[in-house]
Short mmCIF file of C-alpha atoms and ligand atoms in Angstrom, two decimals:
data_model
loop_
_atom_site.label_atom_id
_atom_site.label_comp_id
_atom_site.label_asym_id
_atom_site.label_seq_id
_atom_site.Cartn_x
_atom_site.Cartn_y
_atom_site.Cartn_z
CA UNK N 291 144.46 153.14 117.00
CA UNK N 292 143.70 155.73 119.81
CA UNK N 293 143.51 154.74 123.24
CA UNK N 294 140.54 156.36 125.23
CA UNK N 295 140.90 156.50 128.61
CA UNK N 296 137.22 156.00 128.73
CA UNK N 297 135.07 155.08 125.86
CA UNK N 298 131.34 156.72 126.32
CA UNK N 299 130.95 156.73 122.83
CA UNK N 300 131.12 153.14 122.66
CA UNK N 301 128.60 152.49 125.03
CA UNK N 302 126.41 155.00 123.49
CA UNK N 303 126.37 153.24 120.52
CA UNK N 304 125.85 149.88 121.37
CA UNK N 305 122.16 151.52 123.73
CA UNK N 306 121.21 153.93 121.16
CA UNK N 307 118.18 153.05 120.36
CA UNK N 308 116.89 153.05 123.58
CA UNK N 309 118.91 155.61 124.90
CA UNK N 310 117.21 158.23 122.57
CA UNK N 311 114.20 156.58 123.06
CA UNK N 312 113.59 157.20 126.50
CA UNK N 313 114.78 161.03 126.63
CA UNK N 314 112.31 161.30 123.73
CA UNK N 315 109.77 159.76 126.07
CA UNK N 316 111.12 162.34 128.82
CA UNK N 317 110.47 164.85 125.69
CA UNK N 318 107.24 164.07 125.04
CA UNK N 319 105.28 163.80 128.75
CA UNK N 320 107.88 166.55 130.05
CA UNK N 321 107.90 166.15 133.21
CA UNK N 322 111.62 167.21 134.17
CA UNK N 323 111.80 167.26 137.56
CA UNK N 324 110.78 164.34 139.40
CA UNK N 325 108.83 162.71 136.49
CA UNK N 326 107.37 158.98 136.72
CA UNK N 327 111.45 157.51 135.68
CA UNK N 328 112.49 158.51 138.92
CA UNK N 329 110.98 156.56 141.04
CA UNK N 330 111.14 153.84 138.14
CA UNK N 331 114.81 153.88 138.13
CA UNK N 332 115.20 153.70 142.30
CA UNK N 333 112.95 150.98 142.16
CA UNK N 334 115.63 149.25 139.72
CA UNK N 335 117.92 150.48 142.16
CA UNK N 336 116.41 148.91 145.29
CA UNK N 337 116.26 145.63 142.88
CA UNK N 338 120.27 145.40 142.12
CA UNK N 339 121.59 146.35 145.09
CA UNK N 340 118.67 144.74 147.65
CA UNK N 341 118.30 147.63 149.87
CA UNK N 342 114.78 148.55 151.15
CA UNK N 343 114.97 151.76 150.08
CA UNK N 344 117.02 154.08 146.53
CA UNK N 345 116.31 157.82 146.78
CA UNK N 346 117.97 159.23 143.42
CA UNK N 347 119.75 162.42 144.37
CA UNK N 348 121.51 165.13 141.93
CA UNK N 349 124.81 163.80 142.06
CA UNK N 350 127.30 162.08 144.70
CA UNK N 351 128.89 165.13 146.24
CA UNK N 352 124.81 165.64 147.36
CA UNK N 353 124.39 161.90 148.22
CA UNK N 354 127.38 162.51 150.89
CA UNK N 355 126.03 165.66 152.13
CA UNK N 356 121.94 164.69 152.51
CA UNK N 357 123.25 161.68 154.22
CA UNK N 358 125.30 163.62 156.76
CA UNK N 359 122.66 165.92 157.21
CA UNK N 360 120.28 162.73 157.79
CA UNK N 361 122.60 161.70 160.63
CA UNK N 362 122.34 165.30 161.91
CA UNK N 363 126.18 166.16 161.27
CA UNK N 364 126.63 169.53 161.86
CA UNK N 365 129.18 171.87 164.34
CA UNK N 366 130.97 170.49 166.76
CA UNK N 367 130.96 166.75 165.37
CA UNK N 368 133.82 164.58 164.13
CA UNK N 369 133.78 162.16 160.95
CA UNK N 370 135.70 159.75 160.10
CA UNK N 371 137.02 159.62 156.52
CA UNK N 372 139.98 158.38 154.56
CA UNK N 373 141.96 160.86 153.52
CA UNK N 374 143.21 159.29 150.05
CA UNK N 375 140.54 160.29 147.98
CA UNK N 376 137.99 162.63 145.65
CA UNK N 377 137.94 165.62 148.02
CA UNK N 378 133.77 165.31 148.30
CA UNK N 379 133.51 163.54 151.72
CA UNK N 380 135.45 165.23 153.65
CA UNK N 381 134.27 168.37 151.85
CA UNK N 382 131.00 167.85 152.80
CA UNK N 383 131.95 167.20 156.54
CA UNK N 384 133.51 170.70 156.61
CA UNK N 385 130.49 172.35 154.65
CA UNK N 386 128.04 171.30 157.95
CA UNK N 387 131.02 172.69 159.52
CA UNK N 388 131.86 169.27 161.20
CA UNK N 389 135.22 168.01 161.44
CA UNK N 390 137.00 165.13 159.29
CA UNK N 391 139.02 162.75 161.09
CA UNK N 392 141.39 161.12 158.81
CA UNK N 393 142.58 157.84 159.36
CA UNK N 394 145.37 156.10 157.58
CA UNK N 395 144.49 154.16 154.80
CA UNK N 396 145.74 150.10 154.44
CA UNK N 397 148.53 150.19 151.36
CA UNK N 398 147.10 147.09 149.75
CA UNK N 399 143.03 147.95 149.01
CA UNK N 400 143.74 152.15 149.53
CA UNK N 401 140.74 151.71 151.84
CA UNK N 402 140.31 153.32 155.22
CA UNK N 403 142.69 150.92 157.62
CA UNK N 404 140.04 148.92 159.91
CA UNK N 405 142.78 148.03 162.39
CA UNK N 406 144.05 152.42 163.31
CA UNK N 407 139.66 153.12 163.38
CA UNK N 408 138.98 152.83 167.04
CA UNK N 409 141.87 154.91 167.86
CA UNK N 410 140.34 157.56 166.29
CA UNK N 411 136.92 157.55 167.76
CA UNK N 412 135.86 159.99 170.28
CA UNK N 413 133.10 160.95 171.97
CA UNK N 414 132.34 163.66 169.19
CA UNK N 415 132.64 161.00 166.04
CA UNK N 416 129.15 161.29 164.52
CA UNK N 417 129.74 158.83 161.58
CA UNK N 418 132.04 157.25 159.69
CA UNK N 419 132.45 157.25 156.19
CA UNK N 420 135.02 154.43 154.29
CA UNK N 421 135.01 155.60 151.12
CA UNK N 422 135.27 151.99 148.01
CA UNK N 423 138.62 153.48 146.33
CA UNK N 424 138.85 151.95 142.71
CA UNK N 425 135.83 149.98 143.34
CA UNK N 426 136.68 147.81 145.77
CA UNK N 427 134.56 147.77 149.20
CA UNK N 428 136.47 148.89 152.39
CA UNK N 429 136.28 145.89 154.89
CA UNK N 430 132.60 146.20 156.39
CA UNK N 431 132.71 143.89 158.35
CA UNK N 432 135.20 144.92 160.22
CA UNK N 433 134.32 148.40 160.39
CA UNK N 434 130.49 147.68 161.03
CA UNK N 435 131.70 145.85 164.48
CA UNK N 436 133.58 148.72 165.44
CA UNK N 437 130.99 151.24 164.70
CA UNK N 438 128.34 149.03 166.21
CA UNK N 439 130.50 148.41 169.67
CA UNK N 440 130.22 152.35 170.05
CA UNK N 441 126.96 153.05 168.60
CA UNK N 442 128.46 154.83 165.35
CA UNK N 443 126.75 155.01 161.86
CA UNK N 444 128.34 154.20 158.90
CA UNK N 445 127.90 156.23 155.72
CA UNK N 446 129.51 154.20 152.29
CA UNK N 447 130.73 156.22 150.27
CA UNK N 448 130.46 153.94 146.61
CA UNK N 449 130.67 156.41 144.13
CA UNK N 450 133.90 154.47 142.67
CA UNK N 451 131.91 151.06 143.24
CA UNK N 452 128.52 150.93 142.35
CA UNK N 453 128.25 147.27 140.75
CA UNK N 454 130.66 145.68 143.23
CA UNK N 455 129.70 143.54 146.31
CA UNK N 456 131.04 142.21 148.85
CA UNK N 457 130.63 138.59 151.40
CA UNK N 458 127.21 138.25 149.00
CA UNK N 459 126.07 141.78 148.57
CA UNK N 460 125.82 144.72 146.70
CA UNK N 461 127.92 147.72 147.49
CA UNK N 462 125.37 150.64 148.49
CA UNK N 463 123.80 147.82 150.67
CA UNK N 464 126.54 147.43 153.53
CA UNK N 465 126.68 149.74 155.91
CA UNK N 466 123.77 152.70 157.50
CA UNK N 467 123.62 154.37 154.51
CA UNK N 468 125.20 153.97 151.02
CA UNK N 469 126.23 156.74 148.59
CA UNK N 470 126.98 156.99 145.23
CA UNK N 471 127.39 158.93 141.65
CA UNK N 472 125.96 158.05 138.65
CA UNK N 473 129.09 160.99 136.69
CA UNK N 474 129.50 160.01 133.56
CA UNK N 475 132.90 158.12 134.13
CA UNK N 476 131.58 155.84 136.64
CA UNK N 477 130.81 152.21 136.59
CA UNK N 478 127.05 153.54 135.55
CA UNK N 479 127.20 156.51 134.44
CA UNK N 480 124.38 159.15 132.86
CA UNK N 481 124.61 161.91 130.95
CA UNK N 482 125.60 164.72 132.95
CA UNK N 483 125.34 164.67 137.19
CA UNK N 484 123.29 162.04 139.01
CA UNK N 485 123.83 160.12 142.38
CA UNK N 486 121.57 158.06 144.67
CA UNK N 487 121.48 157.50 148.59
CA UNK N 488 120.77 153.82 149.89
CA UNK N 489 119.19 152.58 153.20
CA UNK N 490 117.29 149.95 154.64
CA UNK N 491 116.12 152.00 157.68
CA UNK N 492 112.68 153.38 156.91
CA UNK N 493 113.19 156.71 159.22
CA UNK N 494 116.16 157.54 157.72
CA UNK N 495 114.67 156.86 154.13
CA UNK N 496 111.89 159.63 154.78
CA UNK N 497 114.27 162.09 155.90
CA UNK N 498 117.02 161.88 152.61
CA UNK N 499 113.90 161.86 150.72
CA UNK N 500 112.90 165.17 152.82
CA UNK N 501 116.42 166.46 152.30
CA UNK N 502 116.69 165.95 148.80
CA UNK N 503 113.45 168.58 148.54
CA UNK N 504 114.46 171.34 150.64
CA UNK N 505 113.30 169.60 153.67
CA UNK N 506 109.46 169.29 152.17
CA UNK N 507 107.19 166.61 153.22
CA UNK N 508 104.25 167.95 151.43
CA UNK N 509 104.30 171.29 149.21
CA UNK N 510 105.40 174.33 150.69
CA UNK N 511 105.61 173.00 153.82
CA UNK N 512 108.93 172.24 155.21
CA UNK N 513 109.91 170.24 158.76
CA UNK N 514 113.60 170.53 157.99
CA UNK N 515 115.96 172.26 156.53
CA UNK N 516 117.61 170.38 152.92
CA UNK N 517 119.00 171.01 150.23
CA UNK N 518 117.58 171.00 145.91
CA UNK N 519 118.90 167.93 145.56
CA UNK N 520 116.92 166.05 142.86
CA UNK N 521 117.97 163.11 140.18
CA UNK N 522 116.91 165.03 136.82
CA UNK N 523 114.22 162.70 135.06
CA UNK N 524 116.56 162.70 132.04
CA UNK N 525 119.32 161.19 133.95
CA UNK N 526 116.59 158.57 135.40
CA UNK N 527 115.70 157.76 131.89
CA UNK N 528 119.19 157.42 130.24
CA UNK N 529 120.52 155.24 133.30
CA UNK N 530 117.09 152.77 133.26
CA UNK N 531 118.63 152.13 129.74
CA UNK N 532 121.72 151.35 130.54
CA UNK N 533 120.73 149.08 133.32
CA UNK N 534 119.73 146.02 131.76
CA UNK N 535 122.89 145.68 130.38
CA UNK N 536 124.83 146.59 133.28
CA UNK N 537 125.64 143.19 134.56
CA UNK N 538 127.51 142.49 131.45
CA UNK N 539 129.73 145.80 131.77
CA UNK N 540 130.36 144.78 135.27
CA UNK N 541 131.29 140.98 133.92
CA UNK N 542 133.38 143.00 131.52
CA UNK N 543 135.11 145.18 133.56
CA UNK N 544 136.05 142.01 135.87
CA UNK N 545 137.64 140.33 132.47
CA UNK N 546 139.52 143.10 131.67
CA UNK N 547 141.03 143.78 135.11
CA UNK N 548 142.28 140.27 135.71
CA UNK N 549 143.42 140.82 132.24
CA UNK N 550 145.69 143.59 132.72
CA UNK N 551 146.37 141.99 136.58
CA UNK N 552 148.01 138.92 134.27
CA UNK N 553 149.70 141.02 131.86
CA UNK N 554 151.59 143.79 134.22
CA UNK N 555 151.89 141.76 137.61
CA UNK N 556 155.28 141.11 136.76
CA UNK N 557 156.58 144.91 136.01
CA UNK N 558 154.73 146.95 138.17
CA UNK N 559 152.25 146.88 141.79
CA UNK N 560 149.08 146.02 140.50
CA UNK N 561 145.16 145.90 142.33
CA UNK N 562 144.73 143.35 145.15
CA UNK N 563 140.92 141.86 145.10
CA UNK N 564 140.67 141.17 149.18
CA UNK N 565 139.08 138.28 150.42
CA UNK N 566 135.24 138.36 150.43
CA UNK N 567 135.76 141.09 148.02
CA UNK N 568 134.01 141.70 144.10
CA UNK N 569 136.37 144.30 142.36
CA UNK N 570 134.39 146.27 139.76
CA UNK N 571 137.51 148.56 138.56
CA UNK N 572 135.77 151.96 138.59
CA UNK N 573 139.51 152.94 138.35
CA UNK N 574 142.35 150.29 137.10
CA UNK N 575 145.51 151.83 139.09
CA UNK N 576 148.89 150.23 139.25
CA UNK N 577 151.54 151.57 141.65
CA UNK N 578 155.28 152.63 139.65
CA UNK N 579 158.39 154.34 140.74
CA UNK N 580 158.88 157.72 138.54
CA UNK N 581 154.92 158.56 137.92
CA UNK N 582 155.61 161.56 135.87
CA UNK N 583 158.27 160.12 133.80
CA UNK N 584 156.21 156.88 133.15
CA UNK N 585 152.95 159.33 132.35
CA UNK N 586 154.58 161.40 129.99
CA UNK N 587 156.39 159.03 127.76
CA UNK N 588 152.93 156.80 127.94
CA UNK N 589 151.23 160.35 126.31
CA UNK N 590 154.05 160.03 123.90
CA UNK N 591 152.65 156.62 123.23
CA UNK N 592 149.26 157.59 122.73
CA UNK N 593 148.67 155.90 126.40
CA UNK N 594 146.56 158.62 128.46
CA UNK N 595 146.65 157.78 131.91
CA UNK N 596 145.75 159.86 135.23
CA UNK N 597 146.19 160.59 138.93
CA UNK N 598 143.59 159.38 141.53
CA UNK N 599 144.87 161.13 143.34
CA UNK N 600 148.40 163.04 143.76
CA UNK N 601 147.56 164.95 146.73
CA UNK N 602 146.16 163.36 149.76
CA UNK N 603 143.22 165.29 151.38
CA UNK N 604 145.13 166.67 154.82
CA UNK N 605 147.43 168.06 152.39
CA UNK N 606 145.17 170.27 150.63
CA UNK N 607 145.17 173.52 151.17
CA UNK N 608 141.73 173.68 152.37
CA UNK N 609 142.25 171.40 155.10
CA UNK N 610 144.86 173.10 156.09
CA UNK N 611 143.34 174.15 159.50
CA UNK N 612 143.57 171.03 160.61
CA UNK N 613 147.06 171.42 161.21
CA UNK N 614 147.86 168.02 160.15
CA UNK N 615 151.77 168.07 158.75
CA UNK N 616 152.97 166.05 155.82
CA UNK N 617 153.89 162.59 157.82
CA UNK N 618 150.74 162.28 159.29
CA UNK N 619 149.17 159.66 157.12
CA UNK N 620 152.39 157.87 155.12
CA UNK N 621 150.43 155.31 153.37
CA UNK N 622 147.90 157.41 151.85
CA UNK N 623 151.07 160.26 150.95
CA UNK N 624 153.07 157.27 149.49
CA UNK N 625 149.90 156.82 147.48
CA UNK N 626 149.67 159.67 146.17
CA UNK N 627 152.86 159.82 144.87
CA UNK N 628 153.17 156.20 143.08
CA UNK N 629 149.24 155.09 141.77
CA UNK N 630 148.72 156.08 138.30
CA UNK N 631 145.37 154.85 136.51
CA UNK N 632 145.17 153.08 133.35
CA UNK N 633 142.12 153.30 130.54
CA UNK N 634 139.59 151.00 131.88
CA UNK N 635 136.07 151.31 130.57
CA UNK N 636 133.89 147.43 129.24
CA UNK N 637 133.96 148.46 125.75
CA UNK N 638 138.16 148.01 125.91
CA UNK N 639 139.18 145.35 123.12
CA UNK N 640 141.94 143.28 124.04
CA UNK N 641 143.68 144.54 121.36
CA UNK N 642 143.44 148.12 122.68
CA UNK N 643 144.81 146.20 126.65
CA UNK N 644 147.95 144.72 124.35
CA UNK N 645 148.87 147.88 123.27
CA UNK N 646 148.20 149.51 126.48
CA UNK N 647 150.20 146.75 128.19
CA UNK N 648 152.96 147.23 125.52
CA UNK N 649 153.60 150.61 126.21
CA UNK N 650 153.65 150.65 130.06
CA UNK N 651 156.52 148.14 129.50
CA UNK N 652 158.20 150.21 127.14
CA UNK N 653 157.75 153.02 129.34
CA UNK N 654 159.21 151.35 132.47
CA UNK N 655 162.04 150.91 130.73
C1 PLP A 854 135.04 158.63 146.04
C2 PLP A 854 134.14 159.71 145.51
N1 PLP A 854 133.24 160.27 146.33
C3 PLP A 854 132.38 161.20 145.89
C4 PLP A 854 132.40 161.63 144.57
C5 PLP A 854 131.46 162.71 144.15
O1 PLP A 854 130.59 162.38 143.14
P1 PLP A 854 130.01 163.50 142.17
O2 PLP A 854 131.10 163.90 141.23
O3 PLP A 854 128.87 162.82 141.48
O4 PLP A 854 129.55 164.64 143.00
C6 PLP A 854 133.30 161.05 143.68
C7 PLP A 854 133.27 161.40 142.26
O5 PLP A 854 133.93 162.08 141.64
C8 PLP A 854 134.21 160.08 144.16
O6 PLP A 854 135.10 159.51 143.34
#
């Protein structure tokens, strides 16, 4: 049997029909850029996660950055971001040549820490931008009081958790604004790059949908400055085919990860689903002592596994301006060193989970 770590084929398979109809569709009327699917598929998107407004955007690094530029980020401003994560957020802060403010992230959800966020507010913070790690929310609640009390938006970033909810609603819909990527190894995933922007204030809707072309609000005429940052119709048209059926893969991905919570909780640190919280497992990442030993006799196993992520972001070498040491954030460097994620994708048979299961024992030893 081989393992995939995830199975796109699968999925493929089992949409096919409708899959290949729609690009033909796309094909046919040819209308690439910004053809009749895109609004189609926001207007899906507005549907599932009950925000006023979906823009669809090019892809989630974009979705960070014409939000930011939305909120008018730019020099001189703080953000606050976790800084165990994809390196887009705070990338983006830096690329409006803002400044990311990391705070410490809570060991059991990997999510910013609500409790060390007002410390870290000044009178510079512009935003603040949780990011869902795995797929689980960050506590909004919490951090929407905070940002409220000092008159703070709140940027999610859900490209790990599009699909999961939280206290009764959809991630994308709890905060400002809500970002996420449609990459082809997330929850919903297209065919190449994709993201979308959420809101439910109408100003701020106009203005990403500005943003997204080059600041245009009618042809050739532009009252801000943005970015080319379009959802390809393609894209539009693959993902308002997998839709329909994305409930179930969300259902399914909730099986399997209580599944594999049963079947390692005793051997190694697995998720913890927080209060309040709906876990969609973008990511299934356990916690072990000797990663690299573990990962390499799990290869041997025919077990592929990865790293989300070994290095956290004040660490990186392009952060390191900020002059912030190794010791500055311990639970997002202990992170790094001991997470370790596991194939997860709806299409995983249980028999594929056994043997996964199987060999992480074997491989703990
Ligand atoms: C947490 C997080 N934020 C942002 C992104 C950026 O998304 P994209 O790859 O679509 O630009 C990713 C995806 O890799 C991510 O995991």
């Amino acid at each position: 049997m081989t393992i995939q770590f995830i199975d796109l084929k699968a999925q493929y398979q089992h949409l096919k029909a409708d899959i290949d109809a729609r690009i033909h569709a796309v094909l046919d009327h040819g209308q690439y850029i910004m053809g009749p699917e895109v609004r189609a598929f926001e207007e899906q998107l507005e549907a599932y996660c009950g925000a006023r407004h979906a823009i669809g955007v090019s892809d989630g690094t974009k979705a960070l950055l014409i939000a930011l530029m939305a909120l008018d980020v730019g020099a001189g401003d703080e953000v606050i971001t976790s800084p165990f994560t994809f390196i887009s957020n705070a990338e983006m802060i830096a690329l409006l040549g803002a400044t990311p403010v990391f705070v410490d992230i809570d060991p059991v959800s990997y999510n910013l820490d609500p409790k060390r966020l007002e410390a870290a507010i000044t009178p510079r913070t512009r935003a603040i931008m949780p990011v869902n790690l795995y797929g689980q929310c960050a506590d909004y609640e919490a951090i929407n009081a905070i940002a409220a009390k000092h008159g703070i938006p709140v940027i999610e970033d859900a490209a790990q958790s599009f699909g999961a909810g939280q206290r009764g609603k959809k991630s994308c819909n709890l905060s400002t604004i809500g970002c996420t990527s449609f990459f082809p190894s997330k929850p919903l995933g297209c065919y190449g790059d994709g993201g979308a922007v959420f809101t439910n204030d109408d100003a701020l809707a106009k203005k990403m949908r500005e943003i997204r072309v080059h600041g245009q609000d009618r042809r050739y005429h532009h009252p801000l400055i943005g970015v080319n940052g379009r959802l390809d119709t393609i894209q539009a048209a693959v993902m308002l085919a997998k839709l329909p059926s994305f409930p179930d893969e969300v259902a399914a991905r909730e099986r399997i990860g209580a599944r594999y919570n049963a079947l390692l909780g005793d051997v190694a640190r697995v998720p913890v689903i927080l209060p309040g919280n709906q876990h969609v497992y973008g990511q299934y990442t356990i916690e072990v002592d000797n990663r690299e030993a573990v990962q390499a006799k799990l290869k041997e196993l025919g077990v592929p596994t990865a790293v989300h992520y070994p290095i956290p972001l004040h660490l990186q070498p392009a952060f390191a301006h900020l002059g912030l040491a190794a010791g500055s954030f311990p639970h997002a460097e202990a992170a790094g060193r001991r997470v370790m994620s596991l194939p997860m994708h709806p299409f995983l048979t249980e028999e594929a989970q056994d043997a996964i299961v199987a060999a992480v024992k074997q491989a703990l030893g």
